[in-house]
Amino acid sequence: MLSTSCLPLSKRTIDLVTGLIRRRRNQLGTRWRKLAPGAQAVIVLAVLRHDQRLADMAGGNHVSASTVRRWVLEVLTLLSARAPRLDRALKKLARSGGVVVLLDGTLVRTRRRTGAENRKNFSGKHKAHGLLFLALTDEKGNLIWVSAARPGRSSEITAARHDKITGHLREAGLGALADLGFVGLDDDPDDPVIITGRKATRNHRLTGAEKEANRLLNRERAAVEHGFANLKTWRFLTKIRMDARHGTTLLRGLLVLANTEVHR
């Protein structure tokens, strides 16, 4: 097998993907494949990690580019099936002694298309085209859940309401720290489970104490950016298109890989 990249990945990650491929072949009753499961796993991880050209990986391993593409989609589907559901992820964190999660959203930029179909994917906040994702991490920045993809014009608070994050947090007995984009999300101000900073308005300027509270909250929330950074080290994200279903499968598959590779 010939590869032009050096994979900075642990043996645990390679073994995970290899095991998934081997079990999938056994389920299908496949009697013969061009390459062994381990070799297929290395090729797929090289594409996901370094965004290696499919034609380059195919030519060096004596398969076609369409075969490599099929392998990548197959592995992403298998990985995304292992991504935790929101309610199960929160209950698992609560059982392990966690008391708070970090909530934030990010825009994964996509390639621009022409026509009316392109408009819904333009984010006025980021001034770019993309798909919106919400994510939850623990206090150390380890990703525990990623939402389904939504068009870039969607707002973070609307997406959080659609996913019923507040209700799931109350059911699990957890709280959440979030930025100013989620102000007003919690529908029970007397017993809030989502803590946000204070916004200045035309008639109310923030006091010194409120500004200091916002700084302390932002300091505690900084770890959530580490979770997004772990996802974005997988350069295959630069190839994401406007298809929200494919984007969801891709992000959830990369969530499993990122958690296998990095755990703080």
Short mmCIF file of N, CA and C in Angstrom, two decimals, residues 116-199:
data_model
loop_
_atom_site.label_atom_id
_atom_site.label_comp_id
_atom_site.label_asym_id
_atom_site.label_seq_id
_atom_site.Cartn_x
_atom_site.Cartn_y
_atom_site.Cartn_z
N ALA A 116 -31.69 30.56 -5.95
CA ALA A 116 -32.47 30.78 -4.74
C ALA A 116 -32.12 29.78 -3.64
N GLU A 117 -31.68 28.57 -4.01
CA GLU A 117 -31.33 27.56 -3.01
C GLU A 117 -30.15 27.99 -2.15
N ASN A 118 -29.41 28.96 -2.64
CA ASN A 118 -28.22 29.41 -1.92
C ASN A 118 -28.55 30.36 -0.78
N ARG A 119 -29.68 31.05 -0.85
CA ARG A 119 -29.97 32.13 0.09
C ARG A 119 -30.16 31.64 1.52
N LYS A 120 -30.81 30.50 1.68
CA LYS A 120 -31.10 30.01 3.04
C LYS A 120 -29.84 29.61 3.79
N ASN A 121 -28.74 29.40 3.08
CA ASN A 121 -27.50 28.98 3.73
C ASN A 121 -26.57 30.15 4.04
N PHE A 122 -27.04 31.38 3.80
CA PHE A 122 -26.21 32.55 4.10
C PHE A 122 -26.48 33.00 5.52
N SER A 123 -25.42 33.11 6.32
CA SER A 123 -25.53 33.56 7.70
C SER A 123 -25.24 35.05 7.77
N GLY A 124 -26.24 35.82 8.18
CA GLY A 124 -26.03 37.26 8.34
C GLY A 124 -25.06 37.59 9.46
N LYS A 125 -25.02 36.72 10.48
CA LYS A 125 -24.11 36.93 11.61
C LYS A 125 -22.65 36.78 11.18
N HIS A 126 -22.36 35.73 10.40
CA HIS A 126 -20.99 35.43 10.01
C HIS A 126 -20.63 35.99 8.64
N LYS A 127 -21.64 36.49 7.92
CA LYS A 127 -21.43 37.02 6.56
C LYS A 127 -20.77 35.96 5.67
N ALA A 128 -21.30 34.74 5.74
CA ALA A 128 -20.74 33.63 4.96
C ALA A 128 -21.81 32.57 4.78
N HIS A 129 -21.59 31.69 3.80
CA HIS A 129 -22.50 30.57 3.58
C HIS A 129 -22.03 29.37 4.37
N GLY A 130 -22.99 28.64 4.93
CA GLY A 130 -22.60 27.47 5.71
C GLY A 130 -23.78 26.78 6.33
N LEU A 131 -23.47 25.80 7.18
CA LEU A 131 -24.46 25.04 7.93
C LEU A 131 -24.23 25.29 9.42
N LEU A 132 -25.32 25.46 10.15
CA LEU A 132 -25.24 25.75 11.58
C LEU A 132 -25.33 24.46 12.39
N PHE A 133 -24.44 24.32 13.37
CA PHE A 133 -24.45 23.20 14.29
C PHE A 133 -24.41 23.72 15.72
N LEU A 134 -25.12 23.05 16.61
CA LEU A 134 -24.98 23.28 18.04
C LEU A 134 -24.17 22.13 18.63
N ALA A 135 -23.46 22.42 19.70
CA ALA A 135 -22.66 21.38 20.35
C ALA A 135 -22.68 21.59 21.86
N LEU A 136 -22.56 20.49 22.58
CA LEU A 136 -22.42 20.50 24.03
C LEU A 136 -21.09 19.85 24.39
N THR A 137 -20.38 20.45 25.33
CA THR A 137 -19.15 19.86 25.84
C THR A 137 -19.22 19.81 27.36
N ASP A 138 -18.33 19.02 27.96
CA ASP A 138 -18.24 19.05 29.41
C ASP A 138 -17.37 20.24 29.82
N GLU A 139 -17.07 20.34 31.11
CA GLU A 139 -16.34 21.50 31.61
C GLU A 139 -14.92 21.58 31.05
N LYS A 140 -14.35 20.46 30.60
CA LYS A 140 -12.99 20.44 30.09
C LYS A 140 -12.92 20.64 28.57
N GLY A 141 -14.08 20.69 27.92
CA GLY A 141 -14.09 20.90 26.48
C GLY A 141 -14.22 19.64 25.67
N ASN A 142 -14.52 18.50 26.30
CA ASN A 142 -14.73 17.26 25.57
C ASN A 142 -16.13 17.26 24.96
N LEU A 143 -16.23 17.06 23.67
CA LEU A 143 -17.53 17.06 23.00
C LEU A 143 -18.36 15.87 23.46
N ILE A 144 -19.63 16.14 23.78
CA ILE A 144 -20.53 15.04 24.17
C ILE A 144 -21.73 14.92 23.23
N TRP A 145 -22.00 15.97 22.43
CA TRP A 145 -23.15 15.90 21.53
C TRP A 145 -23.03 16.97 20.46
N VAL A 146 -23.46 16.63 19.24
CA VAL A 146 -23.53 17.58 18.12
C VAL A 146 -24.92 17.48 17.53
N SER A 147 -25.53 18.61 17.24
CA SER A 147 -26.89 18.63 16.70
C SER A 147 -26.90 18.29 15.22
N ALA A 148 -28.10 18.16 14.69
CA ALA A 148 -28.26 18.02 13.24
C ALA A 148 -27.94 19.36 12.58
N ALA A 149 -27.55 19.30 11.31
CA ALA A 149 -27.20 20.52 10.58
C ALA A 149 -28.46 21.29 10.19
N ARG A 150 -28.33 22.59 10.20
CA ARG A 150 -29.42 23.48 9.77
C ARG A 150 -28.86 24.55 8.84
N PRO A 151 -29.70 25.13 8.00
CA PRO A 151 -29.22 26.19 7.09
C PRO A 151 -28.56 27.32 7.87
N GLY A 152 -27.59 27.98 7.24
CA GLY A 152 -26.83 29.01 7.92
C GLY A 152 -27.65 30.19 8.41
N ARG A 153 -28.82 30.45 7.80
CA ARG A 153 -29.62 31.59 8.23
C ARG A 153 -30.33 31.33 9.55
N SER A 154 -30.36 30.07 10.01
CA SER A 154 -31.02 29.74 11.27
C SER A 154 -30.30 30.40 12.44
N SER A 155 -31.06 30.74 13.47
CA SER A 155 -30.45 31.31 14.67
C SER A 155 -30.16 30.21 15.68
N GLU A 156 -29.16 30.44 16.52
CA GLU A 156 -28.76 29.43 17.51
C GLU A 156 -29.87 29.17 18.52
N ILE A 157 -30.56 30.21 18.95
CA ILE A 157 -31.59 30.02 19.97
C ILE A 157 -32.78 29.25 19.40
N THR A 158 -33.13 29.48 18.13
CA THR A 158 -34.22 28.72 17.51
C THR A 158 -33.84 27.25 17.37
N ALA A 159 -32.60 27.00 16.98
CA ALA A 159 -32.15 25.61 16.86
C ALA A 159 -32.17 24.92 18.22
N ALA A 160 -31.77 25.64 19.28
CA ALA A 160 -31.78 25.04 20.62
C ALA A 160 -33.20 24.73 21.09
N ARG A 161 -34.14 25.60 20.76
CA ARG A 161 -35.53 25.33 21.11
C ARG A 161 -36.07 24.13 20.35
N HIS A 162 -35.70 24.02 19.09
CA HIS A 162 -36.17 22.89 18.29
C HIS A 162 -35.65 21.57 18.85
N ASP A 163 -34.41 21.56 19.37
CA ASP A 163 -33.82 20.36 19.95
C ASP A 163 -34.24 20.12 21.40
N LYS A 164 -35.03 21.06 21.97
CA LYS A 164 -35.54 20.93 23.34
C LYS A 164 -34.41 20.71 24.35
N ILE A 165 -33.36 21.50 24.19
CA ILE A 165 -32.19 21.35 25.05
C ILE A 165 -32.53 21.66 26.51
N THR A 166 -33.35 22.69 26.74
CA THR A 166 -33.71 23.05 28.11
C THR A 166 -34.40 21.90 28.82
N GLY A 167 -35.36 21.27 28.17
CA GLY A 167 -36.07 20.16 28.77
C GLY A 167 -35.17 18.98 29.07
N HIS A 168 -34.26 18.66 28.15
CA HIS A 168 -33.33 17.55 28.38
C HIS A 168 -32.39 17.85 29.54
N LEU A 169 -31.97 19.10 29.69
CA LEU A 169 -31.10 19.47 30.80
C LEU A 169 -31.82 19.30 32.14
N ARG A 170 -33.06 19.73 32.21
CA ARG A 170 -33.82 19.58 33.45
C ARG A 170 -34.05 18.10 33.78
N GLU A 171 -34.33 17.32 32.76
CA GLU A 171 -34.55 15.89 32.99
C GLU A 171 -33.30 15.20 33.53
N ALA A 172 -32.13 15.64 33.06
CA ALA A 172 -30.88 15.04 33.51
C ALA A 172 -30.35 15.67 34.78
N GLY A 173 -30.93 16.80 35.21
CA GLY A 173 -30.46 17.47 36.42
C GLY A 173 -29.15 18.22 36.22
N LEU A 174 -28.94 18.77 35.02
CA LEU A 174 -27.71 19.49 34.71
C LEU A 174 -28.02 20.94 34.39
N GLY A 175 -26.99 21.77 34.48
CA GLY A 175 -27.07 23.16 34.06
C GLY A 175 -26.19 23.37 32.85
N ALA A 176 -26.30 24.55 32.24
CA ALA A 176 -25.50 24.86 31.05
C ALA A 176 -25.05 26.31 31.09
N LEU A 177 -23.86 26.55 30.57
CA LEU A 177 -23.34 27.90 30.38
C LEU A 177 -23.37 28.20 28.90
N ALA A 178 -23.86 29.38 28.53
CA ALA A 178 -24.01 29.73 27.12
C ALA A 178 -23.68 31.21 26.93
N ASP A 179 -23.48 31.60 25.66
CA ASP A 179 -23.15 32.99 25.38
C ASP A 179 -24.42 33.82 25.20
N LEU A 180 -24.24 35.08 24.81
CA LEU A 180 -25.37 36.00 24.73
C LEU A 180 -26.35 35.63 23.62
N GLY A 181 -25.95 34.78 22.68
CA GLY A 181 -26.85 34.36 21.63
C GLY A 181 -27.99 33.50 22.14
N PHE A 182 -27.90 33.02 23.37
CA PHE A 182 -28.93 32.16 23.94
C PHE A 182 -29.73 32.84 25.04
N VAL A 183 -29.61 34.16 25.14
CA VAL A 183 -30.40 34.90 26.12
C VAL A 183 -31.89 34.74 25.80
N GLY A 184 -32.67 34.34 26.80
CA GLY A 184 -34.10 34.13 26.60
C GLY A 184 -34.48 32.70 26.27
N LEU A 185 -33.49 31.80 26.16
CA LEU A 185 -33.79 30.42 25.84
C LEU A 185 -34.51 29.72 26.98
N ASP A 186 -34.06 29.97 28.21
CA ASP A 186 -34.67 29.30 29.36
C ASP A 186 -36.04 29.89 29.63
N ASP A 187 -37.07 29.03 29.67
CA ASP A 187 -38.44 29.50 29.84
C ASP A 187 -38.88 29.55 31.30
N ASP A 188 -37.95 29.33 32.24
CA ASP A 188 -38.28 29.37 33.66
C ASP A 188 -37.25 30.24 34.38
N PRO A 189 -37.43 31.55 34.39
CA PRO A 189 -36.43 32.43 34.99
C PRO A 189 -36.27 32.24 36.49
N ASP A 190 -37.29 31.67 37.15
CA ASP A 190 -37.18 31.45 38.59
C ASP A 190 -36.28 30.26 38.93
N ASP A 191 -36.14 29.32 38.01
CA ASP A 191 -35.28 28.15 38.24
C ASP A 191 -34.53 27.85 36.94
N PRO A 192 -33.60 28.71 36.56
CA PRO A 192 -32.94 28.56 35.25
C PRO A 192 -31.94 27.41 35.24
N VAL A 193 -31.85 26.76 34.09
CA VAL A 193 -30.82 25.73 33.91
C VAL A 193 -29.77 26.19 32.91
N ILE A 194 -30.03 27.29 32.20
CA ILE A 194 -29.07 27.85 31.25
C ILE A 194 -28.67 29.24 31.72
N ILE A 195 -27.39 29.40 31.98
CA ILE A 195 -26.86 30.66 32.49
C ILE A 195 -26.17 31.39 31.35
N THR A 196 -26.58 32.61 31.10
CA THR A 196 -25.96 33.45 30.07
C THR A 196 -25.50 34.76 30.71
N GLY A 197 -24.75 35.53 29.95
CA GLY A 197 -24.33 36.83 30.44
C GLY A 197 -25.45 37.85 30.33
N ARG A 198 -25.14 39.07 30.68
CA ARG A 198 -26.10 40.17 30.62
C ARG A 198 -25.82 41.02 29.39
N LYS A 199 -26.90 41.43 28.69
CA LYS A 199 -26.78 42.27 27.52
C LYS A 199 -27.01 43.73 27.88
#
